[in-house]
Structures are given as structure tokens and as C-alpha cells.
mmCIF file of C-alpha atoms in Angstrom:
data_model
loop_
_atom_site.group_PDB
_atom_site.id
_atom_site.type_symbol
_atom_site.label_atom_id
_atom_site.label_comp_id
_atom_site.label_asym_id
_atom_site.label_seq_id
_atom_site.Cartn_x
_atom_site.Cartn_y
_atom_site.Cartn_z
ATOM 1 C CA SER A 198 0.000 0.000 0.000
ATOM 2 C CA GLN A 199 1.157 3.528 -0.720
ATOM 3 C CA GLN A 200 -0.591 4.859 2.334
ATOM 4 C CA GLY A 201 1.039 6.028 5.467
ATOM 5 C CA GLU A 202 -0.204 4.883 8.804
ATOM 6 C CA GLU A 203 -1.529 6.764 11.765
ATOM 7 C CA ASP A 204 -1.849 5.769 15.346
ATOM 8 C CA PRO A 205 -3.799 5.464 17.372
ATOM 9 C CA GLN A 206 -6.759 4.573 15.164
ATOM 10 C CA ALA A 207 -9.052 6.041 17.810
ATOM 11 C CA LEU A 208 -8.520 8.285 20.807
ATOM 12 C CA SER A 209 -10.946 9.352 23.539
ATOM 13 C CA ILE A 210 -10.114 12.125 25.993
ATOM 14 C CA GLN A 211 -11.777 14.651 28.269
ATOM 15 C CA GLU A 212 -12.070 18.337 27.480
ATOM 16 C CA GLY A 213 -8.986 20.213 28.567
ATOM 17 C CA GLU A 214 -6.639 17.289 27.993
ATOM 18 C CA ASN A 215 -4.040 17.188 25.236
ATOM 19 C CA ALA A 216 -4.430 14.880 22.244
ATOM 20 C CA THR A 217 -1.450 13.445 20.379
ATOM 21 C CA MET A 218 -1.682 11.501 17.147
ATOM 22 C CA ASN A 219 1.159 10.089 15.103
ATOM 23 C CA CYS A 220 1.793 9.541 11.420
ATOM 24 C CA SER A 221 4.405 7.370 9.739
ATOM 25 C CA TYR A 222 5.231 7.410 6.031
ATOM 26 C CA LYS A 223 7.403 5.458 3.646
ATOM 27 C CA THR A 224 9.292 7.686 1.209
ATOM 28 C CA SER A 225 11.191 10.970 1.100
ATOM 29 C CA ILE A 226 8.862 13.965 1.142
ATOM 30 C CA ASN A 227 8.653 17.662 0.316
ATOM 31 C CA ASN A 228 6.062 18.351 2.975
ATOM 32 C CA LEU A 229 3.579 16.732 5.323
ATOM 33 C CA GLN A 230 0.089 18.103 5.851
ATOM 34 C CA TRP A 231 -2.573 17.504 8.470
ATOM 35 C CA TYR A 232 -6.282 17.601 7.692
ATOM 36 C CA ARG A 233 -9.392 17.428 9.819
ATOM 37 C CA GLN A 234 -12.689 15.808 8.844
ATOM 38 C CA ASN A 235 -15.894 16.411 10.752
ATOM 39 C CA SER A 236 -18.550 13.728 10.479
ATOM 40 C CA GLY A 237 -20.298 13.864 7.111
ATOM 41 C CA ARG A 238 -18.058 16.625 5.754
ATOM 42 C CA GLY A 239 -15.003 16.981 3.552
ATOM 43 C CA LEU A 240 -11.429 17.324 4.737
ATOM 44 C CA VAL A 241 -10.181 20.708 5.879
ATOM 45 C CA HIS A 242 -6.504 21.640 5.804
ATOM 46 C CA LEU A 243 -5.005 22.408 9.219
ATOM 47 C CA ILE A 244 -1.268 22.839 8.893
ATOM 48 C CA LEU A 245 1.663 22.100 6.571
ATOM 49 C CA ILE A 246 5.236 21.387 7.617
ATOM 50 C CA ARG A 247 8.075 21.338 5.093
ATOM 51 C CA SER A 248 10.756 18.642 5.065
ATOM 52 C CA ASN A 249 13.392 21.091 6.320
ATOM 53 C CA GLU A 250 11.262 22.110 9.313
ATOM 54 C CA ARG A 251 11.170 20.221 12.592
ATOM 55 C CA GLU A 252 8.307 21.911 14.429
ATOM 56 C CA LYS A 253 5.438 24.210 13.589
ATOM 57 C CA HIS A 254 2.679 25.835 15.613
ATOM 58 C CA SER A 255 -0.749 27.143 14.716
ATOM 59 C CA GLY A 256 -2.999 28.195 17.577
ATOM 60 C CA ARG A 257 -3.551 25.094 19.753
ATOM 61 C CA LEU A 258 -1.879 22.848 17.165
ATOM 62 C CA ARG A 259 1.731 21.750 17.313
ATOM 63 C CA VAL A 260 3.217 19.586 14.586
ATOM 64 C CA THR A 261 6.616 17.913 14.637
ATOM 65 C CA LEU A 262 8.429 16.174 11.823
ATOM 66 C CA ASP A 263 11.301 13.688 12.066
ATOM 67 C CA THR A 264 12.451 12.864 8.547
ATOM 68 C CA SER A 265 15.077 10.389 9.810
ATOM 69 C CA LYS A 266 12.287 8.297 11.346
ATOM 70 C CA LYS A 267 9.777 9.184 8.633
ATOM 71 C CA SER A 268 7.244 10.225 11.220
ATOM 72 C CA SER A 269 5.203 13.203 12.361
ATOM 73 C CA SER A 270 3.006 14.005 15.309
ATOM 74 C CA LEU A 271 0.066 16.356 15.781
ATOM 75 C CA LEU A 272 -0.575 17.700 19.257
ATOM 76 C CA ILE A 273 -3.842 19.457 20.076
ATOM 77 C CA THR A 274 -3.569 21.250 23.400
ATOM 78 C CA ALA A 275 -6.447 22.022 25.763
ATOM 79 C CA SER A 276 -8.880 20.040 23.635
ATOM 80 C CA ARG A 277 -12.535 21.016 23.271
ATOM 81 C CA ALA A 278 -15.611 18.992 22.421
ATOM 82 C CA ALA A 279 -15.604 20.782 19.059
ATOM 83 C CA ASP A 280 -12.254 19.135 18.257
ATOM 84 C CA THR A 281 -14.091 15.809 17.894
ATOM 85 C CA ALA A 282 -13.293 14.718 14.339
ATOM 86 C CA SER A 283 -11.045 12.455 12.293
ATOM 87 C CA TYR A 284 -7.530 13.680 11.605
ATOM 88 C CA PHE A 285 -5.480 12.648 8.591
ATOM 89 C CA CYS A 286 -1.875 13.179 7.635
ATOM 90 C CA ALA A 287 -0.899 13.492 3.983
ATOM 91 C CA THR A 288 2.522 13.545 2.379
ATOM 92 C CA GLU A 289 3.752 15.176 -0.810
ATOM 93 C CA ARG A 290 6.505 12.912 -2.050
ATOM 94 C CA SER A 291 9.690 14.513 -3.294
ATOM 95 C CA TYR A 292 9.680 12.568 -6.580
ATOM 96 C CA ASN A 293 5.989 12.969 -7.447
ATOM 97 C CA THR A 294 4.585 16.287 -6.386
ATOM 98 C CA ASP A 295 1.312 16.043 -8.337
ATOM 99 C CA LYS A 296 -0.524 14.211 -5.594
ATOM 100 C CA LEU A 297 -0.758 13.585 -1.863
ATOM 101 C CA ILE A 298 -0.648 10.239 -0.076
ATOM 102 C CA PHE A 299 -3.104 10.133 2.826
ATOM 103 C CA GLY A 300 -2.857 8.141 6.023
ATOM 104 C CA THR A 301 -5.704 6.072 7.403
ATOM 105 C CA GLY A 302 -6.666 8.629 10.037
ATOM 106 C CA THR A 303 -7.178 8.948 13.775
ATOM 107 C CA ARG A 304 -10.708 9.323 15.166
ATOM 108 C CA LEU A 305 -10.642 11.742 18.090
ATOM 109 C CA GLN A 306 -13.525 11.913 20.560
ATOM 110 C CA VAL A 307 -13.433 14.707 23.127
ATOM 111 C CA PHE A 308 -15.936 14.339 25.959
ATOM 112 C CA PRO A 309 -17.321 17.440 27.696
ATOM 113 C CA ASN B 248 -17.502 31.803 -1.884
ATOM 114 C CA ALA B 249 -18.453 28.216 -2.786
ATOM 115 C CA GLY B 250 -15.000 26.593 -3.067
ATOM 116 C CA VAL B 251 -15.457 22.982 -4.216
ATOM 117 C CA THR B 252 -19.009 21.822 -4.902
ATOM 118 C CA GLN B 253 -19.995 18.206 -5.508
ATOM 119 C CA THR B 254 -23.272 17.007 -6.975
ATOM 120 C CA PRO B 255 -25.204 14.957 -6.153
ATOM 121 C CA LYS B 256 -24.735 14.604 -2.383
ATOM 122 C CA PHE B 257 -26.414 11.191 -2.215
ATOM 123 C CA ARG B 258 -27.295 8.557 -4.770
ATOM 124 C CA VAL B 259 -28.478 4.972 -4.789
ATOM 125 C CA LEU B 260 -27.842 2.909 -7.900
ATOM 126 C CA LYS B 261 -28.575 -0.621 -8.999
ATOM 127 C CA THR B 262 -25.754 -2.866 -10.151
ATOM 128 C CA GLY B 263 -24.987 -2.207 -13.800
ATOM 129 C CA GLN B 264 -26.367 1.327 -13.908
ATOM 130 C CA SER B 265 -24.182 4.228 -14.921
ATOM 131 C CA MET B 266 -23.842 7.693 -13.478
ATOM 132 C CA THR B 267 -21.647 10.767 -13.456
ATOM 133 C CA LEU B 268 -20.480 12.684 -10.407
ATOM 134 C CA LEU B 269 -19.766 16.362 -10.928
ATOM 135 C CA CYS B 270 -17.152 18.459 -9.177
ATOM 136 C CA ALA B 271 -16.964 22.197 -9.692
ATOM 137 C CA GLN B 272 -14.444 24.630 -8.218
ATOM 138 C CA ASP B 273 -14.471 28.411 -8.390
ATOM 139 C CA MET B 274 -10.888 29.053 -7.254
ATOM 140 C CA ASN B 275 -9.254 28.818 -10.709
ATOM 141 C CA HIS B 276 -7.233 25.819 -9.540
ATOM 142 C CA GLU B 277 -5.162 23.857 -12.037
ATOM 143 C CA TYR B 278 -5.173 20.508 -10.245
ATOM 144 C CA MET B 279 -8.246 18.456 -9.414
ATOM 145 C CA TYR B 280 -8.620 15.045 -7.794
ATOM 146 C CA TRP B 281 -11.177 12.325 -7.186
ATOM 147 C CA TYR B 282 -10.835 10.153 -4.071
ATOM 148 C CA ARG B 283 -12.898 7.431 -2.513
ATOM 149 C CA GLN B 284 -13.137 6.954 1.232
ATOM 150 C CA ASP B 285 -13.969 3.586 2.740
ATOM 151 C CA PRO B 286 -14.012 2.654 6.444
ATOM 152 C CA GLY B 287 -10.517 1.940 7.730
ATOM 153 C CA MET B 288 -8.936 2.728 4.351
ATOM 154 C CA GLY B 289 -8.504 6.467 4.501
ATOM 155 C CA LEU B 290 -8.583 8.334 1.193
ATOM 156 C CA ARG B 291 -7.540 6.564 -1.984
ATOM 157 C CA LEU B 292 -6.885 8.467 -5.203
ATOM 158 C CA ILE B 293 -8.957 7.344 -8.198
ATOM 159 C CA HIS B 294 -7.977 9.785 -10.956
ATOM 160 C CA TYR B 295 -6.613 13.275 -11.115
ATOM 161 C CA SER B 296 -6.005 16.114 -13.548
ATOM 162 C CA VAL B 297 -3.146 18.602 -13.751
ATOM 163 C CA GLY B 298 -4.991 20.934 -16.103
ATOM 164 C CA GLU B 299 -7.833 21.350 -18.558
ATOM 165 C CA GLY B 300 -7.931 18.471 -21.023
ATOM 166 C CA THR B 301 -5.587 16.228 -18.987
ATOM 167 C CA THR B 302 -6.293 13.209 -16.797
ATOM 168 C CA ALA B 303 -4.133 10.627 -15.046
ATOM 169 C CA LYS B 304 -4.706 7.414 -13.109
ATOM 170 C CA GLY B 305 -4.387 7.258 -9.380
ATOM 171 C CA GLU B 306 -4.169 4.326 -7.004
ATOM 172 C CA VAL B 307 -7.587 2.730 -7.727
ATOM 173 C CA PRO B 308 -8.717 3.751 -11.249
ATOM 174 C CA ASP B 309 -10.417 0.537 -12.422
ATOM 175 C CA GLY B 310 -14.141 0.888 -13.119
ATOM 176 C CA TYR B 311 -14.018 4.688 -13.316
ATOM 177 C CA ASN B 312 -13.488 7.245 -16.054
ATOM 178 C CA VAL B 313 -12.947 10.983 -15.809
ATOM 179 C CA SER B 314 -13.038 14.063 -17.994
ATOM 180 C CA ARG B 315 -11.765 17.616 -17.564
ATOM 181 C CA LEU B 316 -13.257 19.530 -20.476
ATOM 182 C CA LYS B 317 -13.387 22.807 -18.564
ATOM 183 C CA LYS B 318 -10.862 24.028 -16.030
ATOM 184 C CA GLN B 319 -13.456 24.435 -13.313
ATOM 185 C CA ASN B 320 -15.141 21.045 -13.709
ATOM 186 C CA PHE B 321 -13.944 17.475 -13.148
ATOM 187 C CA LEU B 322 -16.377 14.641 -13.869
ATOM 188 C CA LEU B 323 -16.166 11.107 -12.507
ATOM 189 C CA GLY B 324 -18.082 8.424 -14.368
ATOM 190 C CA LEU B 325 -19.129 4.916 -13.435
ATOM 191 C CA GLU B 326 -20.034 3.071 -16.614
ATOM 192 C CA SER B 327 -21.409 -0.089 -14.973
ATOM 193 C CA ALA B 328 -21.751 0.307 -11.217
ATOM 194 C CA ALA B 329 -20.733 -2.577 -8.936
ATOM 195 C CA PRO B 330 -21.434 -3.069 -5.200
ATOM 196 C CA SER B 331 -17.685 -2.712 -4.554
ATOM 197 C CA GLN B 332 -18.017 0.919 -5.675
ATOM 198 C CA THR B 333 -20.265 1.753 -2.729
ATOM 199 C CA SER B 334 -18.294 4.482 -1.024
ATOM 200 C CA VAL B 335 -18.051 8.169 -0.251
ATOM 201 C CA TYR B 336 -16.437 10.080 -3.096
ATOM 202 C CA PHE B 337 -14.532 13.296 -2.520
ATOM 203 C CA CYS B 338 -13.302 15.839 -5.005
ATOM 204 C CA ALA B 339 -10.424 18.167 -4.223
ATOM 205 C CA SER B 340 -8.516 20.908 -5.988
ATOM 206 C CA THR B 341 -5.292 22.820 -5.535
ATOM 207 C CA THR B 342 -3.193 25.397 -7.256
ATOM 208 C CA ARG B 343 0.354 24.628 -8.349
ATOM 209 C CA ALA B 344 0.807 21.211 -6.754
ATOM 210 C CA GLY B 345 4.399 20.786 -5.615
ATOM 211 C CA ARG B 346 4.507 24.300 -4.222
ATOM 212 C CA ASP B 347 3.461 23.472 -0.678
ATOM 213 C CA GLN B 348 -0.176 24.083 -1.433
ATOM 214 C CA PRO B 349 -3.024 22.421 0.473
ATOM 215 C CA GLN B 350 -5.909 20.659 -1.208
ATOM 216 C CA HIS B 351 -9.447 21.997 -0.881
ATOM 217 C CA PHE B 352 -12.204 19.423 -0.566
ATOM 218 C CA GLY B 353 -15.883 19.219 -1.336
ATOM 219 C CA ASP B 354 -18.310 17.655 1.138
ATOM 220 C CA GLY B 355 -18.567 14.385 -0.714
ATOM 221 C CA THR B 356 -21.035 12.235 -2.622
ATOM 222 C CA ARG B 357 -22.393 9.227 -0.765
ATOM 223 C CA LEU B 358 -22.999 6.479 -3.296
ATOM 224 C CA SER B 359 -24.674 3.145 -2.610
ATOM 225 C CA ILE B 360 -24.765 0.377 -5.197
ATOM 226 C CA LEU B 361 -27.401 -2.279 -4.596
#
């Protein structure tokens, strides 16, 4: 399979806690992107990290990238019930930039 | 400010029937994509287009055809629907792929093949 993998597949936490999800991929990349999908809706882009970056922040989101391990993590701090969604990583490979390769996703449930 | 619009939103077909899914974007994007999403499988690329009049195969192209006659529209066709094509189909677009650009998605077409 070309797809990357994410873990955990599902995560349940209480409001206010932090949520961490991980993504592993297989080939060299130009960038790695994280997307969010609310139930019944399309994917929405959250954040992009380039291959020469190690960490990036956007609001309550923190993304890290370790190209030597071919892995990334997304941290959502002080989670809210509205963060309940599925989260997907996607990679733009360095040798084929026309398309993204998506991971299988992490389902996050945040309880009030 | 519509972004990416997919029609129809829902459809039920019988095995062997044909149909066309329409994707329209108003952002003047060059690149457009069709994905299918199945439980536990994430998004899988069916076909994509890097510009008007061009199409290319993705990861799972069998049983589907596409056309990009106008820059803003990307059509996905099922010539003879099969139960294995029951899925949620997403269209996406982006400008200048390979330039650190995100993809913009429609809200999907939920297709059931009986």
C-alpha cells in the first residue's frame, strides 16, 4: 500500500486534555500536511510542515516532523468537544509532487 | 464563496447502472482530484487532472473514467456500477501542486450500489 499509517486509530479524551496523534510514512517527502474531517463533511486543511522544518505551531496545534524516522506528530492542546473529528496526515513525495498520499486517520472523541 | 461543490450529495444505484459525479471549483485551480473513502482505508486516489484536457490514473482507477473539459469542472463516471463501488467520493482541488499548497475538498457524494 502507498498509504502512510496513523496511530492510534481512535482516541478518547476529556475536554482540557491534550491529544497526540502520530503519522508514519514510507518515502522521502517535500512536505507533510494535516487535515481534519468532521462527520459527514469533507477534509479541511489544518497545517503544513516542510521537510526542512522540525516543528510548527498554529494556535492550539503543534506539529513535529522527524524525517530520519519518517514520522510526524500532531498535538492538540487544551482540547474542546468541538475538536471531535477524524484527523489525517498526507505527504507530498519529493519525486511525485502532483498528488498527496493520505494516512488512514485517527478518530478523536473529546468528551465534555 | 463556494470553493469545491460536488453534486449529487447522495445517490443509490442498482448494479450495472451508470452515473456521473460532478465536481466544480471556483478558485481557478489547475489541479483536481477524485478520491474514494472507505471505512478503515482512509482516502484513496482514483484519478486526477493537472490541467484542462488532462487526466491521469491514481491508485484505484479501475471501473471509473474521468473528464476535464473545462478548467473548473472534473467529472467522474461509473459506466457499470458494482457493489464494490459503494463508497463516499470526494473531489479536491489545488493550485500549483508541488509548491506546498493544500488541497481543498468538497463535502462528498455518498454512493450506494445495490
